[in-house]
């Protein structure tokens, strides 16, 4: 596509709108205007999309398929405009037509096809893969309903269905010609053919049609458009009669109906297993279909294709690829096994034992009889091979099948050539503890890939004022090479830049304050400290510690009405898994504390608590640019990486943190003077666990401030808090405070006090903010993805010298 002029764009838009609706564009709703705009933009990338895919084929480029149960792309309009280099043209063109791009953009649904970090990471990776010119695509599920919509009623979380497809999806293309059949259930019999080889014969299987919907992944100003393929389950054409009862027909639609809303608590539901096999099988089949067109020897499969699995959710690609190679293509077990291992790589995102996927043998055998046989055989051969080398104990600890359960992480490690953690500490914990047995067997499979974020969405699009400041101060090269943000460091004592940074932050805070006023009716002062904790609600992330700080501060103000403290607005955004009772109790507590604090005249607005409803990508884009403090306060050793820490840092928030996940690497980058570190270190936590020497009740009894705050949970101090107060109190005092909140309480309060002092010294604070931005470049997902490409996938950027992106920049580790 040549560069489109404003005139041309306006013509395109007006014509498109009228052809869709038969009335004038200015009579339309934002949703209608968005739809028309989307149709126009499609035309701007369609040729590149077709060309990119056909180039890969012609050149037999090695292509990566990123299999993920979740993608959280956010609204795609502005991201597509930015990457197509028509953002300004469209903005100006719409303005001339009397429209505002931001308003039109809100007409797009935000596809919440993921829970949190893992899904958002997948989408940052899709953007970075296309933008660095890599041949890589996504493979996932087109859920009809995304993650539930969260409402608060009387302070309690209520879940509503998120029907994001109600008005269609302009970006997707249904590809009926690429549909495949996925087989479930029935019986399988192994029978010899003429040559005496055993082949499976199936009876009574249920055959389901997987139809792909492709969504373009546009690269940043480089002409690349990769593919995100999302699968939808349907009854095969002409076979409606086989699905006789309504139950049978419902069961088919259910497969891709709704995303499981649990993000860290594994539940062994049959439907979840159906979903996992459904998109794993469909994805592998479509990849194999492509490879066969190349007409190459099967041994070359790993040179042409890589399959990456985002956690164990798609781990059934291991037996599925084996099945296809052996049963359908006639390869021997050993040939197929070598190819499978070389093709597949795996990322681990958690060390929480309760989140590890395990499936009952019976369930697997019934739902996927042939896949089950193959898993049994993989397990059997693994044990046979490792027993003489490592002895019984170690070998059986690495078995895939154990106590009638199938351990998906073990399957993923044994069936792949690479396993990586998502931050240095996380990878070290995997190597030295959680997966140490596997490390002894396969030291070379283990590697680290610290997560990253795309500055295109999280700075350029969400924070245009900061973008302008950066462009004016250090030039524009940081957009193609975020490490250049370090140039900002030279301006750390430049009063003009610091003041401008303060103004930018203030404007972003005003923007968010207006939202809070409009949506929640709460008045917040944009000059106050905006203290932000945005992430899924989980005990290990310790939102409760944040609440204890609020209560302690509340008491301090009540005790000293004249206390000199800067105003603080505590901002929360968090969804709890619907079945996670404790997390929901914390939500109720936060809302009750907000109600109490916000309306107490004695607090004189020194504290406000804002818990935004329905936190997700779109709200993150509004909140993050407005943050002064980034709360990253998980118990050390529990948060694999975290990624909101990186987004907040890149927008000039100062981090308040424990030494956990990638926050450790943020600490190392900005230096100890530009971050607030408190609390136990991982080693200390481990010591306490080993020696069982932590006694939370001793702290409760001995620390007057802790005691007073905890007693508020049970003595009726907080209006509306009854049972949940007692349960939370008990978790901390009676059940020994699993996540060491009381142990970290004092050092947390001290760190917060220091932040109060520093915030009042405006220049000092602005300098910290500036240095955080300056050191945020290395956390770009562009670098992360170039390391995956270089070290795991063995692929290189395809684009030529004309590309704006630094594909030749050697990613530094
Ligand atoms: C598994 C089985 C059944 C139902 C649900 C699940 C399930 C679903 C989602 C298990 C886990 C998840 C998501 C995990 C996740 O988001 N982990 C986060 O990944 C981020 C990206 O690597 C890290 O930054 C976070 O630290 C990590 O918590």
mmCIF file of N, CA and C in Angstrom, residues 79-148:
data_model
loop_
_atom_site.group_PDB
_atom_site.id
_atom_site.type_symbol
_atom_site.label_atom_id
_atom_site.label_comp_id
_atom_site.label_asym_id
_atom_site.label_seq_id
_atom_site.Cartn_x
_atom_site.Cartn_y
_atom_site.Cartn_z
ATOM 1 N N UNK A 79 -3.744 0.304 17.396
ATOM 2 C CA UNK A 79 -2.507 -0.442 17.195
ATOM 3 C C UNK A 79 -2.285 -0.713 15.706
ATOM 4 N N UNK A 80 -3.347 -1.075 15.006
ATOM 5 C CA UNK A 80 -3.211 -1.284 13.561
ATOM 6 C C UNK A 80 -2.867 0.013 12.830
ATOM 7 N N UNK A 81 -3.497 1.108 13.257
ATOM 8 C CA UNK A 81 -3.210 2.404 12.609
ATOM 9 C C UNK A 81 -1.757 2.797 12.821
ATOM 10 N N UNK A 82 -1.294 2.643 14.063
ATOM 11 C CA UNK A 82 0.099 2.995 14.372
ATOM 12 C C UNK A 82 1.052 2.163 13.516
ATOM 13 N N UNK A 83 0.828 0.857 13.520
ATOM 14 C CA UNK A 83 1.776 -0.017 12.823
ATOM 15 C C UNK A 83 1.710 0.141 11.297
ATOM 16 N N UNK A 84 0.529 0.522 10.801
ATOM 17 C CA UNK A 84 0.404 0.777 9.359
ATOM 18 C C UNK A 84 0.903 2.178 8.997
ATOM 19 N N UNK A 85 1.311 2.934 10.007
ATOM 20 C CA UNK A 85 1.813 4.299 9.793
ATOM 21 C C UNK A 85 0.739 5.229 9.226
ATOM 22 N N UNK A 86 -0.499 5.071 9.660
ATOM 23 C CA UNK A 86 -1.567 5.980 9.222
ATOM 24 C C UNK A 86 -2.301 6.583 10.423
ATOM 25 N N UNK A 87 -1.692 6.466 11.606
ATOM 26 C CA UNK A 87 -2.381 6.952 12.807
ATOM 27 C C UNK A 87 -2.707 8.446 12.692
ATOM 28 N N UNK A 88 -1.697 9.221 12.293
ATOM 29 C CA UNK A 88 -1.909 10.668 12.251
ATOM 30 C C UNK A 88 -2.876 11.048 11.128
ATOM 31 N N UNK A 89 -2.703 10.390 9.986
ATOM 32 C CA UNK A 89 -3.604 10.643 8.854
ATOM 33 C C UNK A 89 -5.060 10.424 9.273
ATOM 34 N N UNK A 90 -5.300 9.311 9.933
ATOM 35 C CA UNK A 90 -6.676 8.977 10.313
ATOM 36 C C UNK A 90 -7.183 9.925 11.393
ATOM 37 N N UNK A 91 -6.295 10.212 12.370
ATOM 38 C CA UNK A 91 -6.677 11.146 13.422
ATOM 39 C C UNK A 91 -7.096 12.492 12.821
ATOM 40 N N UNK A 92 -6.248 13.011 11.954
ATOM 41 C CA UNK A 92 -6.518 14.324 11.360
ATOM 42 C C UNK A 92 -7.725 14.274 10.433
ATOM 43 N N UNK A 93 -7.821 13.211 9.650
ATOM 44 C CA UNK A 93 -8.938 13.075 8.729
ATOM 45 C C UNK A 93 -10.270 13.044 9.470
ATOM 46 N N UNK A 94 -10.328 12.252 10.526
ATOM 47 C CA UNK A 94 -11.565 12.166 11.305
ATOM 48 C C UNK A 94 -11.902 13.525 11.912
ATOM 49 N N UNK A 95 -10.857 14.202 12.361
ATOM 50 C CA UNK A 95 -11.065 15.512 12.977
ATOM 51 C C UNK A 95 -11.709 16.475 11.974
ATOM 52 N N UNK A 96 -11.193 16.433 10.761
ATOM 53 C CA UNK A 96 -11.779 17.294 9.727
ATOM 54 C C UNK A 96 -13.232 16.939 9.453
ATOM 55 N N UNK A 97 -13.572 15.681 9.716
ATOM 56 C CA UNK A 97 -14.959 15.255 9.543
ATOM 57 C C UNK A 97 -15.788 15.498 10.803
ATOM 58 N N UNK A 98 -15.146 16.095 11.806
ATOM 59 C CA UNK A 98 -15.866 16.381 13.050
ATOM 60 C C UNK A 98 -15.934 15.196 13.997
ATOM 61 N N UNK A 99 -15.062 14.207 13.777
ATOM 62 C CA UNK A 99 -15.069 13.030 14.664
ATOM 63 C C UNK A 99 -13.764 12.965 15.446
ATOM 64 N N UNK A 100 -13.805 12.197 16.545
ATOM 65 C CA UNK A 100 -12.627 12.052 17.395
ATOM 66 C C UNK A 100 -12.227 10.580 17.432
ATOM 67 N N UNK A 101 -10.972 10.307 17.068
ATOM 68 C CA UNK A 101 -10.528 8.911 16.959
ATOM 69 C C UNK A 101 -10.727 8.141 18.264
ATOM 70 N N UNK A 102 -10.411 8.793 19.405
ATOM 71 C CA UNK A 102 -10.548 8.076 20.673
ATOM 72 C C UNK A 102 -11.989 7.651 20.930
ATOM 73 N N UNK A 103 -12.919 8.521 20.565
ATOM 74 C CA UNK A 103 -14.330 8.163 20.763
ATOM 75 C C UNK A 103 -14.746 7.038 19.826
ATOM 76 N N UNK A 104 -14.300 7.130 18.580
ATOM 77 C CA UNK A 104 -14.624 6.070 17.623
ATOM 78 C C UNK A 104 -14.011 4.745 18.093
ATOM 79 N N UNK A 105 -12.787 4.844 18.614
ATOM 80 C CA UNK A 105 -12.076 3.653 19.069
ATOM 81 C C UNK A 105 -12.846 2.925 20.169
ATOM 82 N N UNK A 106 -13.518 3.686 21.018
ATOM 83 C CA UNK A 106 -14.298 3.051 22.082
ATOM 84 C C UNK A 106 -15.509 2.290 21.551
ATOM 85 N N UNK A 107 -15.785 2.423 20.280
ATOM 86 C CA UNK A 107 -16.829 1.606 19.658
ATOM 87 C C UNK A 107 -16.387 0.169 19.409
ATOM 88 N N UNK A 108 -15.083 -0.090 19.568
ATOM 89 C CA UNK A 108 -14.576 -1.452 19.381
ATOM 90 C C UNK A 108 -14.658 -2.226 20.687
ATOM 91 N N UNK A 109 -15.050 -3.496 20.602
ATOM 92 C CA UNK A 109 -15.041 -4.341 21.795
ATOM 93 C C UNK A 109 -13.602 -4.722 22.122
ATOM 94 N N UNK A 110 -13.294 -4.860 23.414
ATOM 95 C CA UNK A 110 -11.966 -5.279 23.862
ATOM 96 C C UNK A 110 -12.031 -6.800 24.071
ATOM 97 N N UNK A 111 -11.374 -7.573 23.191
ATOM 98 C CA UNK A 111 -11.527 -9.029 23.289
ATOM 99 C C UNK A 111 -10.766 -9.596 24.494
ATOM 100 N N UNK A 112 -11.523 -9.966 25.519
ATOM 101 C CA UNK A 112 -10.887 -10.476 26.745
ATOM 102 C C UNK A 112 -10.748 -11.993 26.652
ATOM 103 N N UNK A 113 -9.934 -12.441 25.701
ATOM 104 C CA UNK A 113 -9.790 -13.882 25.489
ATOM 105 C C UNK A 113 -8.653 -14.442 26.336
ATOM 106 N N UNK A 114 -8.478 -13.883 27.519
ATOM 107 C CA UNK A 114 -7.438 -14.352 28.422
ATOM 108 C C UNK A 114 -7.727 -13.875 29.819
ATOM 109 N N UNK A 115 -6.963 -14.399 30.770
ATOM 110 C CA UNK A 115 -7.170 -14.064 32.174
ATOM 111 C C UNK A 115 -6.326 -12.901 32.642
ATOM 112 N N UNK A 116 -5.053 -12.924 32.270
ATOM 113 C CA UNK A 116 -4.151 -11.913 32.812
ATOM 114 C C UNK A 116 -2.802 -11.978 32.134
ATOM 115 N N UNK A 117 -1.746 -12.077 32.924
ATOM 116 C CA UNK A 117 -0.373 -11.944 32.440
ATOM 117 C C UNK A 117 -0.022 -12.842 31.262
ATOM 118 N N UNK A 118 -0.399 -14.108 31.374
ATOM 119 C CA UNK A 118 -0.017 -15.060 30.327
ATOM 120 C C UNK A 118 -0.658 -14.724 28.982
ATOM 121 N N UNK A 119 -1.912 -14.304 29.023
ATOM 122 C CA UNK A 119 -2.610 -13.958 27.788
ATOM 123 C C UNK A 119 -2.116 -12.646 27.200
ATOM 124 N N UNK A 120 -1.864 -11.668 28.073
ATOM 125 C CA UNK A 120 -1.355 -10.385 27.580
ATOM 126 C C UNK A 120 0.049 -10.556 27.018
ATOM 127 N N UNK A 121 0.860 -11.399 27.651
ATOM 128 C CA UNK A 121 2.208 -11.648 27.131
ATOM 129 C C UNK A 121 2.123 -12.203 25.710
ATOM 130 N N UNK A 122 1.190 -13.122 25.495
ATOM 131 C CA UNK A 122 1.039 -13.711 24.164
ATOM 132 C C UNK A 122 0.755 -12.618 23.134
ATOM 133 N N UNK A 123 -0.051 -11.629 23.509
ATOM 134 C CA UNK A 123 -0.383 -10.569 22.559
ATOM 135 C C UNK A 123 0.768 -9.591 22.365
ATOM 136 N N UNK A 124 1.498 -9.265 23.438
ATOM 137 C CA UNK A 124 2.710 -8.445 23.258
ATOM 138 C C UNK A 124 3.672 -9.176 22.320
ATOM 139 N N UNK A 125 3.787 -10.483 22.480
ATOM 140 C CA UNK A 125 4.686 -11.266 21.627
ATOM 141 C C UNK A 125 4.228 -11.234 20.163
ATOM 142 N N UNK A 126 2.927 -11.333 19.928
ATOM 143 C CA UNK A 126 2.426 -11.279 18.549
ATOM 144 C C UNK A 126 2.833 -9.955 17.898
ATOM 145 N N UNK A 127 2.686 -8.862 18.649
ATOM 146 C CA UNK A 127 3.051 -7.544 18.127
ATOM 147 C C UNK A 127 4.554 -7.477 17.855
ATOM 148 N N UNK A 128 5.347 -8.031 18.755
ATOM 149 C CA UNK A 128 6.803 -7.963 18.592
ATOM 150 C C UNK A 128 7.301 -8.881 17.480
ATOM 151 N N UNK A 129 6.680 -10.024 17.337
ATOM 152 C CA UNK A 129 7.093 -10.949 16.278
ATOM 153 C C UNK A 129 6.893 -10.282 14.912
ATOM 154 N N UNK A 130 5.727 -9.690 14.708
ATOM 155 C CA UNK A 130 5.468 -9.014 13.430
ATOM 156 C C UNK A 130 6.375 -7.789 13.275
ATOM 157 N N UNK A 131 6.561 -7.053 14.367
ATOM 158 C CA UNK A 131 7.304 -5.794 14.265
ATOM 159 C C UNK A 131 8.800 -5.983 14.069
ATOM 160 N N UNK A 132 9.346 -7.106 14.550
ATOM 161 C CA UNK A 132 10.762 -7.379 14.307
ATOM 162 C C UNK A 132 10.943 -8.147 13.004
ATOM 163 N N UNK A 133 9.848 -8.387 12.295
ATOM 164 C CA UNK A 133 9.954 -9.039 10.996
ATOM 165 C C UNK A 133 10.194 -10.535 11.081
ATOM 166 N N UNK A 134 9.685 -11.164 12.123
ATOM 167 C CA UNK A 134 9.831 -12.612 12.256
ATOM 168 C C UNK A 134 8.606 -13.327 11.702
ATOM 169 N N UNK A 135 8.856 -14.527 11.188
ATOM 170 C CA UNK A 135 7.757 -15.325 10.651
ATOM 171 C C UNK A 135 7.169 -16.143 11.792
ATOM 172 N N UNK A 136 6.161 -15.587 12.430
ATOM 173 C CA UNK A 136 5.549 -16.291 13.551
ATOM 174 C C UNK A 136 4.078 -15.953 13.647
ATOM 175 N N UNK A 137 3.294 -16.939 14.062
ATOM 176 C CA UNK A 137 1.839 -16.790 14.099
ATOM 177 C C UNK A 137 1.301 -17.308 15.423
ATOM 178 N N UNK A 138 0.090 -16.866 15.739
ATOM 179 C CA UNK A 138 -0.553 -17.361 16.948
ATOM 180 C C UNK A 138 -1.551 -18.457 16.617
ATOM 181 N N UNK A 139 -1.801 -19.329 17.596
ATOM 182 C CA UNK A 139 -2.817 -20.376 17.451
ATOM 183 C C UNK A 139 -3.581 -20.457 18.763
ATOM 184 N N UNK A 140 -4.893 -20.224 18.699
ATOM 185 C CA UNK A 140 -5.663 -20.201 19.940
ATOM 186 C C UNK A 140 -7.131 -20.518 19.729
ATOM 187 N N UNK A 141 -7.952 -20.077 20.670
ATOM 188 C CA UNK A 141 -9.379 -20.388 20.638
ATOM 189 C C UNK A 141 -10.189 -19.106 20.466
ATOM 190 N N UNK A 142 -11.183 -19.187 19.585
ATOM 191 C CA UNK A 142 -12.098 -18.055 19.410
ATOM 192 C C UNK A 142 -13.266 -18.257 20.373
ATOM 193 N N UNK A 143 -13.044 -17.880 21.635
ATOM 194 C CA UNK A 143 -14.115 -18.022 22.624
ATOM 195 C C UNK A 143 -15.256 -17.093 22.246
ATOM 196 N N UNK A 144 -16.470 -17.625 22.345
ATOM 197 C CA UNK A 144 -17.614 -16.775 22.069
ATOM 198 C C UNK A 144 -17.817 -15.767 23.198
ATOM 199 N N UNK A 145 -17.504 -16.199 24.419
ATOM 200 C CA UNK A 145 -17.550 -15.314 25.576
ATOM 201 C C UNK A 145 -16.158 -15.208 26.179
ATOM 202 N N UNK A 146 -15.692 -13.985 26.359
ATOM 203 C CA UNK A 146 -14.380 -13.785 26.966
ATOM 204 C C UNK A 146 -14.463 -13.863 28.483
ATOM 205 N N UNK A 147 -13.419 -13.399 29.145
ATOM 206 C CA UNK A 147 -13.421 -13.375 30.602
ATOM 207 C C UNK A 147 -14.625 -12.559 31.079
ATOM 208 N N UNK A 148 -15.299 -13.055 32.118
ATOM 209 C CA UNK A 148 -16.512 -12.406 32.613
ATOM 210 C C UNK A 148 -16.320 -10.902 32.827
#
